Coordinates of C-alpha atoms in Angstrom, one line a residue:
X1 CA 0.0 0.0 0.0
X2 CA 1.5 3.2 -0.7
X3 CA 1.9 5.2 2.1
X4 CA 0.0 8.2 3.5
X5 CA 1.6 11.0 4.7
X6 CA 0.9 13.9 7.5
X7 CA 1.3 17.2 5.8
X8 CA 2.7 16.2 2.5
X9 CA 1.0 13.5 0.6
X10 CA 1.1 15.0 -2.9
X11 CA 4.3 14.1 -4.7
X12 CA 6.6 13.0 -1.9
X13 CA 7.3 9.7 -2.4
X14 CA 9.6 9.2 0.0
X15 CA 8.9 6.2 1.6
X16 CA 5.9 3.5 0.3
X17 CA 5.0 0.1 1.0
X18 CA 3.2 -2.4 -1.0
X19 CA 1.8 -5.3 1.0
X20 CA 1.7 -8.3 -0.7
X21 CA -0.6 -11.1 -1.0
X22 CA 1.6 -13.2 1.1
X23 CA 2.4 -10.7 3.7
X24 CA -1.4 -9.3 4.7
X25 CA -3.4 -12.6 5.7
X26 CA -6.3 -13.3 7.8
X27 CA -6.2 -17.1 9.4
X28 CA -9.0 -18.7 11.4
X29 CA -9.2 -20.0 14.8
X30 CA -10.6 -23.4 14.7
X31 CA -9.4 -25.9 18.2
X32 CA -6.2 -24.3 18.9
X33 CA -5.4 -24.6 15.4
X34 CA -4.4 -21.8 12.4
X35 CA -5.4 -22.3 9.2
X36 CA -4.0 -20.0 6.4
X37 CA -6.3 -18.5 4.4
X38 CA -4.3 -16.8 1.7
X39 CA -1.4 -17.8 1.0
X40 CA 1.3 -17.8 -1.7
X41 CA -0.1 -20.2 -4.0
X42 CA -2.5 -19.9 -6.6
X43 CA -6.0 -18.7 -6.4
X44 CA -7.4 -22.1 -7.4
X45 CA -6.4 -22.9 -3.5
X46 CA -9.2 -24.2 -1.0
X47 CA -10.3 -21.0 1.3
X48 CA -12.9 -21.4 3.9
X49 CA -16.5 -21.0 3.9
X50 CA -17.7 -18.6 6.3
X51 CA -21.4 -19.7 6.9
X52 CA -22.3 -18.1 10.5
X53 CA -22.5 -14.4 11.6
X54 CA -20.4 -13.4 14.6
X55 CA -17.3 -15.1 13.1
X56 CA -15.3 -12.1 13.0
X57 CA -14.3 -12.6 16.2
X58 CA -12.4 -16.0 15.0
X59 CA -10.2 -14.1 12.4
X60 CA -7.1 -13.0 13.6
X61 CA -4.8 -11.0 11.3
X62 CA -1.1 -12.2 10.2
X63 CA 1.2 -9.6 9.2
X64 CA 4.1 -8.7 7.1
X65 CA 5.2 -6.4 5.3
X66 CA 7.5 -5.5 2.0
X67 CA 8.4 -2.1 2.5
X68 CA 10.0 0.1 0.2
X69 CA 11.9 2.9 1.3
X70 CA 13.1 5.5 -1.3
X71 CA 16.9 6.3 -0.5
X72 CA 17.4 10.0 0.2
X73 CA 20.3 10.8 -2.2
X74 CA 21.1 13.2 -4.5
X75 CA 20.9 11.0 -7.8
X76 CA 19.7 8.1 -8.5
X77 CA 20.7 4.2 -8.1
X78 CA 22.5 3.4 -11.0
X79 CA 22.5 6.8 -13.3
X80 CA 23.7 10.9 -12.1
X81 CA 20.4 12.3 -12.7
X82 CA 19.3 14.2 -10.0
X83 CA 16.6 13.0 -7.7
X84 CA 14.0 16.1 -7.7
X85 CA 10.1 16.3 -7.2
X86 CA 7.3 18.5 -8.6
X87 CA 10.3 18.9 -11.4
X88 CA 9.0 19.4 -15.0
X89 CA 7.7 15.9 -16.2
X90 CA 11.0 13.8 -18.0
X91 CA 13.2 16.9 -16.9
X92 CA 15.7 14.6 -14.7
X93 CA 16.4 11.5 -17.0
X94 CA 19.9 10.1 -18.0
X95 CA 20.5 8.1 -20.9
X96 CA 20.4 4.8 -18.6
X97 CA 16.8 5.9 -17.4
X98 CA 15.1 5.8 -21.0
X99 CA 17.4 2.2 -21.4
X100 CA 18.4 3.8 -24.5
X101 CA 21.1 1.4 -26.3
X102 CA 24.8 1.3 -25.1
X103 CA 24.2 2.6 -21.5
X104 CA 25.1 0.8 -18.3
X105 CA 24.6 1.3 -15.1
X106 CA 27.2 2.6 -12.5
X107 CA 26.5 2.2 -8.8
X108 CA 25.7 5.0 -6.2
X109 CA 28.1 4.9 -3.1
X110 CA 25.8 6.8 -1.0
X111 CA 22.7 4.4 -1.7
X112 CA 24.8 1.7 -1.0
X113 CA 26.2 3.4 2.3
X114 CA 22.5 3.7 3.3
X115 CA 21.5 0.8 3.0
X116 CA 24.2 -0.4 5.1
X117 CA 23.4 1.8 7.8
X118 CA 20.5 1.2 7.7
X119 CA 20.8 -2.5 8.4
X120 CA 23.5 -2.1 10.8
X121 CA 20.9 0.0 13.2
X122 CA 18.0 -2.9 12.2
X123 CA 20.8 -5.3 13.8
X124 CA 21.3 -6.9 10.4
X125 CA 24.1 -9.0 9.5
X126 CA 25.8 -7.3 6.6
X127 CA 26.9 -9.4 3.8
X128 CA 30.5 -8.3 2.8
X129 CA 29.5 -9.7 -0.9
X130 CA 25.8 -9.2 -2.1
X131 CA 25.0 -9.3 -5.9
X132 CA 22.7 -8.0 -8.2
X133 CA 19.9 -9.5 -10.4
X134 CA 17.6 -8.5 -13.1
X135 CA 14.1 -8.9 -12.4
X136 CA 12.0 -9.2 -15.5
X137 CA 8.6 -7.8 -15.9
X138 CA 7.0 -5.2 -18.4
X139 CA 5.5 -1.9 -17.0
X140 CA 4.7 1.1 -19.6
X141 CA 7.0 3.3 -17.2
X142 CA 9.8 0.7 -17.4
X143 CA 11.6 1.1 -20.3
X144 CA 14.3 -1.6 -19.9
X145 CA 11.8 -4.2 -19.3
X146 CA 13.0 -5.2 -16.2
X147 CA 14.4 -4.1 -12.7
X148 CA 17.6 -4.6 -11.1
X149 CA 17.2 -5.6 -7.8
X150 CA 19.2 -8.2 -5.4
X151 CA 17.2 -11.7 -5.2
X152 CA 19.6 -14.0 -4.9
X153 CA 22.2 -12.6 -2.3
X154 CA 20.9 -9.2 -0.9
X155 CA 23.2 -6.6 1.0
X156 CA 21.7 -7.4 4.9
X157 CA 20.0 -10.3 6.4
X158 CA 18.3 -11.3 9.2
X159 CA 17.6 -8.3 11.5
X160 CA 15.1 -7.5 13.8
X161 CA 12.9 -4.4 14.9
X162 CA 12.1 -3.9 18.3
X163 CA 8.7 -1.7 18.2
X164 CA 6.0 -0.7 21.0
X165 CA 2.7 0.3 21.4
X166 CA -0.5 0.9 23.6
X167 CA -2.5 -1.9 24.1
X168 CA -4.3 -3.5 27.7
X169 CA -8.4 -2.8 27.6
X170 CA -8.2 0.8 28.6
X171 CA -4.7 1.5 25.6
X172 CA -2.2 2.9 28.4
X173 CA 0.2 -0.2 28.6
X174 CA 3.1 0.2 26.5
X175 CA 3.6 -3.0 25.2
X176 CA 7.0 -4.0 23.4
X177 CA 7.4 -6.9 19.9
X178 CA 9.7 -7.5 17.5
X179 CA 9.3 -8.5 14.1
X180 CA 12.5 -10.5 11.9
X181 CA 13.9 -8.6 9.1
X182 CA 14.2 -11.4 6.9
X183 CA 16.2 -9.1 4.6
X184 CA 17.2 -5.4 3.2
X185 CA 17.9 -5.0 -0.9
X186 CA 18.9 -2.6 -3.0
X187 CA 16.9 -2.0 -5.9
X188 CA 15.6 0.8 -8.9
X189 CA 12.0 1.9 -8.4
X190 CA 10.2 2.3 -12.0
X191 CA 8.6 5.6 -13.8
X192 CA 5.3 6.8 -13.2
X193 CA 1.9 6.7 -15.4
X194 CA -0.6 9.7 -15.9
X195 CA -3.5 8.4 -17.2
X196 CA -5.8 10.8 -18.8
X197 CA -9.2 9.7 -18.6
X198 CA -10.8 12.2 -21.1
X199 CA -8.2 11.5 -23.3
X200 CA -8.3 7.9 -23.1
X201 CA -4.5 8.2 -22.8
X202 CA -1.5 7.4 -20.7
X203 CA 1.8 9.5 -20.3
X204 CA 5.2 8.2 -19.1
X205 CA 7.2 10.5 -16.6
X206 CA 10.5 9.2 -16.1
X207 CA 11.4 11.2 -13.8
X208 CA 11.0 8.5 -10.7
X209 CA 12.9 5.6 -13.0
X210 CA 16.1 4.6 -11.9
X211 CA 15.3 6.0 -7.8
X212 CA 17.1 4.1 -5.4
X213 CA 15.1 1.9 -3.2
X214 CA 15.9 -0.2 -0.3
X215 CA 13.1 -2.9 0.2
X216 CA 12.9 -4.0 3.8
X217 CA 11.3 -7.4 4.3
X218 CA 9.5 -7.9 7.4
X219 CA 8.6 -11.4 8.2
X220 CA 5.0 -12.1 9.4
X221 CA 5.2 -11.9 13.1
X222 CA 2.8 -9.1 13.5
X223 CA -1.6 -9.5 14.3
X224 CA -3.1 -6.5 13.7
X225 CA -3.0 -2.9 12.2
X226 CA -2.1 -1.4 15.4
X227 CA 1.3 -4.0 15.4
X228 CA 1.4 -2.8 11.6
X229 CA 1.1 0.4 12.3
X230 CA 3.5 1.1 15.6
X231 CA 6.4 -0.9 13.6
X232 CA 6.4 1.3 10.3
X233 CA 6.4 4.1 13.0
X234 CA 9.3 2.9 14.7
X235 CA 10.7 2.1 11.3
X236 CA 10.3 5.4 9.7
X237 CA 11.7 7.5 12.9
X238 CA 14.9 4.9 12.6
X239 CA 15.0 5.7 8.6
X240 CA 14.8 10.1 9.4
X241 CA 17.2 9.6 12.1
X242 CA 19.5 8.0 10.0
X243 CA 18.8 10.6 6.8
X244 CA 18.6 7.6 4.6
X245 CA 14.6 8.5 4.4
X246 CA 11.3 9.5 5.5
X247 CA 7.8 8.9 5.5
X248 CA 4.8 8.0 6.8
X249 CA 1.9 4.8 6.3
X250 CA -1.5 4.0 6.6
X251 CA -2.7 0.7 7.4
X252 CA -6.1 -0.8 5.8
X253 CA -5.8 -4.1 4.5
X254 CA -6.7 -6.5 7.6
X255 CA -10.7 -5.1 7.6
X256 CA -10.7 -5.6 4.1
X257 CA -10.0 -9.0 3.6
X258 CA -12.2 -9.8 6.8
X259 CA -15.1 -8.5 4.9
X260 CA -14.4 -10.5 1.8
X261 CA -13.8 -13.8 3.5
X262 CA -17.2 -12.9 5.7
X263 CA -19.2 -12.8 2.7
X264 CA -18.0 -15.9 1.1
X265 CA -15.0 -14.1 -1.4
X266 CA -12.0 -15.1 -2.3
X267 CA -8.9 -13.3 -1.3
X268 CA -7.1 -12.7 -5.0
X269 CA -3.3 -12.8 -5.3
X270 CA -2.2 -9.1 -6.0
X271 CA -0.4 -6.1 -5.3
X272 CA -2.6 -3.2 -3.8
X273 CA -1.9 0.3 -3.6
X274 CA -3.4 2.7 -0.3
X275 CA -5.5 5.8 -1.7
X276 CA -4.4 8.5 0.9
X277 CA -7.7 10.2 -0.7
X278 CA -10.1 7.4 0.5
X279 CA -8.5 5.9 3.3
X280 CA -8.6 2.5 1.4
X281 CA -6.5 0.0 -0.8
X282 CA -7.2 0.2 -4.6
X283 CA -5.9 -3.1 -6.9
X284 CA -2.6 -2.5 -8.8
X285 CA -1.8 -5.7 -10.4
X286 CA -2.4 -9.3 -10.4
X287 CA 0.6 -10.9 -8.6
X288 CA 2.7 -12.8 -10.7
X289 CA 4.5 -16.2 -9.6
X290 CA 8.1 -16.2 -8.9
X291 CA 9.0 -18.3 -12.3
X292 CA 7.4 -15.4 -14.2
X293 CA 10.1 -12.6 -13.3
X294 CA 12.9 -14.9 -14.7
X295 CA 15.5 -13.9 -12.3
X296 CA 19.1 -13.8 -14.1
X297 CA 22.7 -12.2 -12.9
X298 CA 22.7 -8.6 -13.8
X299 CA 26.1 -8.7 -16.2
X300 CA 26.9 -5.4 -16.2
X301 CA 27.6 -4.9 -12.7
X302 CA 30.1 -7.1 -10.5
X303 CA 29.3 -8.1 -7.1
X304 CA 28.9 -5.7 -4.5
X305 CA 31.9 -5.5 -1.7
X306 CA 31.6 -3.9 1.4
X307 CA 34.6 -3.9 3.8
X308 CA 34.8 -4.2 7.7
X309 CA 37.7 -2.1 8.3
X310 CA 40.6 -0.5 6.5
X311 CA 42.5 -3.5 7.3
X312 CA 40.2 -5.6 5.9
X313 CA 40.7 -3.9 2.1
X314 CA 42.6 -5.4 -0.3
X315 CA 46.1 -4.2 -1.3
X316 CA 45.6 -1.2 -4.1
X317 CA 42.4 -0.4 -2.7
X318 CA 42.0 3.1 -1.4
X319 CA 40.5 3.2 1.3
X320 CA 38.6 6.3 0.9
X321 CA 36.7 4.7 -2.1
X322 CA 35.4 1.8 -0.8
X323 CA 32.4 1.4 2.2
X324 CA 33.7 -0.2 5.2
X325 CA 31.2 -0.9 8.0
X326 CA 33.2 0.1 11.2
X327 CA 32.9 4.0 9.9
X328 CA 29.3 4.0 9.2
X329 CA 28.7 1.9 12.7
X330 CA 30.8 4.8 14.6
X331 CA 27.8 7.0 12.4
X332 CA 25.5 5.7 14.2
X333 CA 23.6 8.6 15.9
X334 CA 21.0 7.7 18.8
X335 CA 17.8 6.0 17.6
X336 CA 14.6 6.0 18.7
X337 CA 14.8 3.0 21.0
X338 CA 18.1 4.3 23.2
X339 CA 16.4 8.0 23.4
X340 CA 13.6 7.1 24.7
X341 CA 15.6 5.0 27.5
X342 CA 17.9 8.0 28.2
X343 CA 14.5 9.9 28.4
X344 CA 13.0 8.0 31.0
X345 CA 16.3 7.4 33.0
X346 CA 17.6 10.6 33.3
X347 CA 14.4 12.7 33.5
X348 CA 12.3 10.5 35.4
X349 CA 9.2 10.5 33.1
X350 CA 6.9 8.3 32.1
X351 CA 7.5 5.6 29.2
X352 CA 4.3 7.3 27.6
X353 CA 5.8 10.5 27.8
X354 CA 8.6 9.4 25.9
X355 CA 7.0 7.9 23.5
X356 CA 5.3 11.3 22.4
X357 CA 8.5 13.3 23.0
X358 CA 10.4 10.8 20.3
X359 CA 7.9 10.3 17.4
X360 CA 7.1 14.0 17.2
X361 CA 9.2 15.4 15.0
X362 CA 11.8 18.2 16.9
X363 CA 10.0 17.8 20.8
X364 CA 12.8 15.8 22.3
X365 CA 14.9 18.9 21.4
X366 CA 12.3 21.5 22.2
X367 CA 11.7 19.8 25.8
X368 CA 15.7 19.2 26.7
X369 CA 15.8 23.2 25.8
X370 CA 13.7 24.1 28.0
X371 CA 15.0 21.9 31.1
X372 CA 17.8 23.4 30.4
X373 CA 17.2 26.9 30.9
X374 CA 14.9 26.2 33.7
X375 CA 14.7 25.2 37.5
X376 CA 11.6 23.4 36.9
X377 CA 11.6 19.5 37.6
X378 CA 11.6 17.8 34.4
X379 CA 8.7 15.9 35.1
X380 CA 6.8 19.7 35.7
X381 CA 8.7 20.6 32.6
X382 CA 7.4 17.6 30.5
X383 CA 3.6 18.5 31.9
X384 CA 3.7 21.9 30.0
X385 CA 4.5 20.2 27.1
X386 CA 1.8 17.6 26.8
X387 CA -1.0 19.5 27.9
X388 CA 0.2 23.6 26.7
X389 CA 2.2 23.7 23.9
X390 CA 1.0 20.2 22.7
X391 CA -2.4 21.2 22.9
X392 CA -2.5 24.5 21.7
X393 CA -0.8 23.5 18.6
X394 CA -3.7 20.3 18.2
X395 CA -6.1 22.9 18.6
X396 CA -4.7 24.8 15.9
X397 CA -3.2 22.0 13.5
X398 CA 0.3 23.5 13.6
X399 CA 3.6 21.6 13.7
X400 CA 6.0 22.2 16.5
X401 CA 8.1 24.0 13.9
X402 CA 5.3 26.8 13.9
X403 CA 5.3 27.5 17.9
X404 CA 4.8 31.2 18.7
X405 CA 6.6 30.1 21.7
X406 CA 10.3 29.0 21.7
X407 CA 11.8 26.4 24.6
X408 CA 13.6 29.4 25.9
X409 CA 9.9 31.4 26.7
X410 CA 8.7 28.7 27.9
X411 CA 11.6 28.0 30.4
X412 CA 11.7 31.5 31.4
X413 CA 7.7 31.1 31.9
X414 CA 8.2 28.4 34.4
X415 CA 11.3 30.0 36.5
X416 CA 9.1 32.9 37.4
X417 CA 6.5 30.2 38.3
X418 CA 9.3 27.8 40.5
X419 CA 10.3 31.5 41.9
X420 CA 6.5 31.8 43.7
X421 CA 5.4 35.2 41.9
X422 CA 2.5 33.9 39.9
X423 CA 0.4 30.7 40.4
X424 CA 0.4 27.7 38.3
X425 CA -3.4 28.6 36.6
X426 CA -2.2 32.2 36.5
X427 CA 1.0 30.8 34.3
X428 CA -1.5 29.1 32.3
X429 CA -3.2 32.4 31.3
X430 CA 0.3 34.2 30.9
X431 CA 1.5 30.9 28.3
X432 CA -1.6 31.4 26.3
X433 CA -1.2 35.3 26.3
X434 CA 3.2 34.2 24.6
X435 CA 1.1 32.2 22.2
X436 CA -0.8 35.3 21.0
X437 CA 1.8 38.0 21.5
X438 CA 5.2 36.2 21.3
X439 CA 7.5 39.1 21.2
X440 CA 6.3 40.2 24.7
X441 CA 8.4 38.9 27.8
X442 CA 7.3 37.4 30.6
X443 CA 7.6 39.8 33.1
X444 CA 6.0 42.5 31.0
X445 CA 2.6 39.9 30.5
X446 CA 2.4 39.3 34.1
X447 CA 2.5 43.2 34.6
X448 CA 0.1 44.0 32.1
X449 CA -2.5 41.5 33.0
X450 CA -1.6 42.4 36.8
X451 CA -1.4 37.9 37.5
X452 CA 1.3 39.4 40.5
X453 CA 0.7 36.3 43.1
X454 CA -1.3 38.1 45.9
X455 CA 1.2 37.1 49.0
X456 CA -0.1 39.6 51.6
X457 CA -1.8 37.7 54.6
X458 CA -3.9 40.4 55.8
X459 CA -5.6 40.6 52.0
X460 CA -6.0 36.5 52.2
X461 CA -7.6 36.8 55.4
X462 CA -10.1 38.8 54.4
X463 CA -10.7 36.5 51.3
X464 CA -10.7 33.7 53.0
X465 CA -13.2 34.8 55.5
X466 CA -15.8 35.8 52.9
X467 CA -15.5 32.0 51.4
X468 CA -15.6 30.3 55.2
X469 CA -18.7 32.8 55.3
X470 CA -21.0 32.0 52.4
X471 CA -19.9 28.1 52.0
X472 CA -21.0 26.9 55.7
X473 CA -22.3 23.3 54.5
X474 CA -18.8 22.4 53.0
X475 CA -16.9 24.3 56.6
X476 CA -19.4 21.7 58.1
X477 CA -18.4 18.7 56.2
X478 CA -14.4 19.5 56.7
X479 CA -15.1 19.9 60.6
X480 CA -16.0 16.4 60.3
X481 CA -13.2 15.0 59.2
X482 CA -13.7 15.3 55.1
X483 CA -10.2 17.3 54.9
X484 CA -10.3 16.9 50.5
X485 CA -13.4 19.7 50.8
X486 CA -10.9 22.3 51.9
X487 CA -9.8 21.8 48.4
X488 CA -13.3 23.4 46.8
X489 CA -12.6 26.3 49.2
X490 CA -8.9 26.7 47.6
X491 CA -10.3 26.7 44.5
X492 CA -13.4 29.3 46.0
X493 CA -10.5 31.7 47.0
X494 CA -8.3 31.2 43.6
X495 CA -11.9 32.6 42.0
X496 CA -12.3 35.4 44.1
X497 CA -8.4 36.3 43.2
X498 CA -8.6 35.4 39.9
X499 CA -5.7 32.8 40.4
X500 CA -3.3 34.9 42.1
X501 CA -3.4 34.1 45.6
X502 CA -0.4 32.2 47.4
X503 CA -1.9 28.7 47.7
X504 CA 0.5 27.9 50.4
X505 CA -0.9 31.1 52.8
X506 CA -4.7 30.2 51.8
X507 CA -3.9 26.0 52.8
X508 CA -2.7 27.4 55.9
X509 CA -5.7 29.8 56.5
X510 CA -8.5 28.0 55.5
X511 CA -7.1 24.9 57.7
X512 CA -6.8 27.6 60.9
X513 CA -10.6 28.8 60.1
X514 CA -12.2 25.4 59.4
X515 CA -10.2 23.8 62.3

């Protein structure tokens, strides 16, 4: 299914995924056993007869996925044509692109340093030889008539991604899987198709042919879209951490099929595509079997060597032309996973908290600014920035990129809080006063909107009286022994002062006059 993404959906392919027939299955509970329902045979295979209603509930979903990730480079996989969107249609084409007689390819050290790196952080073993393969099959937008990919030996095998999400009846239990990475190739993606409808024709830009693609192959160990959905997560923040891509998925298929099987339909072998438009997979093609693609060595390009050290590189070799795995490894920058461990040991915060700090895009950064700049507690510091800024940027459908205010208000915000001259709802007004009027300082909002915490006892006695006075049925309750009323009296005394009373002078009053 091709992916979905927030914000920029239009011509950003940067990172899709087709699930394949064999990868997206649903498989029926019947005495403690699973019976596959589709899988990669023919169509002419037995599927089951679904004759009763409520049999939903004996489906479970099996998933994999084939994901393919489109390498952020400069040019493209095998030719030096740039690598540009919304560009002029057939504006960024080489010779090799069009196949045009004579050309052959040459391979791109950066894809091939991405897709090492990439493997190395999805704990793949890296094969120091890995070939190449043509894989035959016509497209209109494929002007070679096949694809060179890596079937037979690709460049990593056999990783694994560690991934987590909420689950437990009420969703607030982070709970961790892993799925195998059976293995990571390297491979060209093909051109695209207009089809013009009222024409009753179809164009060829070949502007996409020739992209460099890495296609991750997740084995089946997931059971549902929310699985589906947490791993891509986890496997797209990996892939923008890296810069070797980035992306975003939807995640359909499981309800589909469900529905087909339910009312007696077969589950066809083919490749779908996801309609970010409709929210639902469309039919691309009929899946071919594996004899059909008539796998052969590619013979214009040698095998693929990749090096573990400089000591490991031949004689004559330089060095500084050849990709050796200990550099990229000492690359490595801190993934998702390790952050969020770091997060939650050194600041003391929830696991849920650092879940939402990590997959938004730039609010690990924002909310280590401000805990830096601030004598707030980070788990204080972390509050603001779930329910405030978080919110207020919901509300209004802006990224964090957009935030009127920076992790250096914010901070300066809460130290005039921690320092006792405004209450915690009266910094709440003063934060959403920054969001409208950003240029203004903190001191000067809390001046202007006179928010000054009230600190003067003989002022809160005379407050505090007047509540005592006209709330006698909840003094009565307290004087009983309910001490949690007193709290409705606080919050009483915070109304008649608009917030800006010392709550540590009105505790201590109100518990004198209700004693």
């Amino acid at each position: 299914m091709a992916a979905s993404s927030s914000g920029s959906s239009t011509l950003k392919r940067t990172l899709c995924t087709f699930i394949r027939y064999r990868s997206v299955r649903c498989v029926r509970q019947c005495n403690a056993s699973i019976r596959t329902v589709c899988t990669s045979g023919s169509t002419s295979q037995l599927q089951p007869k679904i004759q009763s209603k409520g049999v939903s509930s004996q489906l479970r979903g099996v998933v994999g996925l084939e994901i393919h990730a489109q390498i952020h480079a400069t040019s493209k996989l095998f030719a030096c044509s740039r690598v540009a969107f919304c560009s002029p249609p057939n504006s960024s084409v080489a010779f090799l692109d069009a196949s045009l007689p004579g050309t052959l390819p040459v391979l791109n050290r950066r894809c091939v340093e991405a897709a090492v790196i990439t493997g190395l952080a999805l704990n793949c073993t890296i094969n120091r030889k890995s070939l190449f393969d043509r894989k035959h099959y016509f497209y209109a937008d494929m002007p070679a008539g096949y694809q060179i990919t890596q079937q037979r030996l690709p460049i990593a095998v056999n990783g694994s991604l560690i991934y987590s999400y909420f689950g437990g009846r009420k969703r607030n239990q982070v709970l961790s899987r892993c799925v195998r990475i059976k293995q990571i190739q390297l491979e060209q993606d093909s051109g695209k198709s207009l089809h013009d409808d009222q024409r009753s024709q179809t164009l060829i830009d070949l502007n996409r042919a020739g992209v460099g693609l890495m296609e991750l192959v997740m084995e089946a160990d997931m059971s549902c879209g929310d699985e589906a959905a947490a791993a891509v997560r986890e496997l797209q923040l990996i892939l923008q951490t890296l810069g070797t891509c980035q992306g975003n998925m939807s995640d359909y298929e499981i309800q589909r099929q469900k529905k087909v099987l339910e009312n007696g339909g077969i589950i066809v072998n083919e490749t779908r595509a996801f309609d970010s438009k409709s929210g639902t997979t469309i039919p691309m093609r009929d899946k071919e079997g594996l004899q059909d693609y008539r796998f052969m060595p590619e013979p214009n390009l040698p095998p693929l060597f990749v090096y573990e050290d400089e000591a490991s590189v031949p004689a004559g070799v330089n060095p500084t032309q050849v990709v050796m795995i200990d550099r990229l490894k000492a690359e490595l920058p801190e993934l998702p996973g390790v952050r969020r461990a770091r997060m939650v040991d050194q600041y003391k915060i929830l696991p849920e908290h650092s879940f939402t700090l990590v997959n938004e895009d730039g609010l690990t950064e924002y909310f280590e600014r401000v805990v830096r700049n601030t004598k707030a507690e980070p788990r204080k510091v972390i509050g603001w920035v779930m329910k405030e800024l978080l919110g207020n940027l919901n509300q209004q459908s802006l990224k964090l990129a957009q935030s009127p205010v920076s992790p250096e208000a914010l901070a300066d915000l809460l130290n005039v809080l921690e320092s006792g001259h405004i209450s915690s709802s009266a910094a709440k007004v003063v934060f959403q006063e920054m969001w409208k009027a950003p240029e203004k300082a903190v001191e000067q909002l809390v001046k202007e909107l006179d928010l000054g915490l009230v600190s003067d006892r003989e002022k809160l006695l005379k407050i505090c009286q007047k509540v005592v006075d006209t709330h006698p049925e909840q003094v009565h309750v307290i004087r009983a022994g309910n001490k949690k009323v007193l709290n409705k009296l606080m919050g009483a005394v915070q109304t008649e002062t608009k917030g800006r009373a010392d709550p540590v002078q009105v505790r201590a009053i109100l518990e004198e006059m209700t004693s």
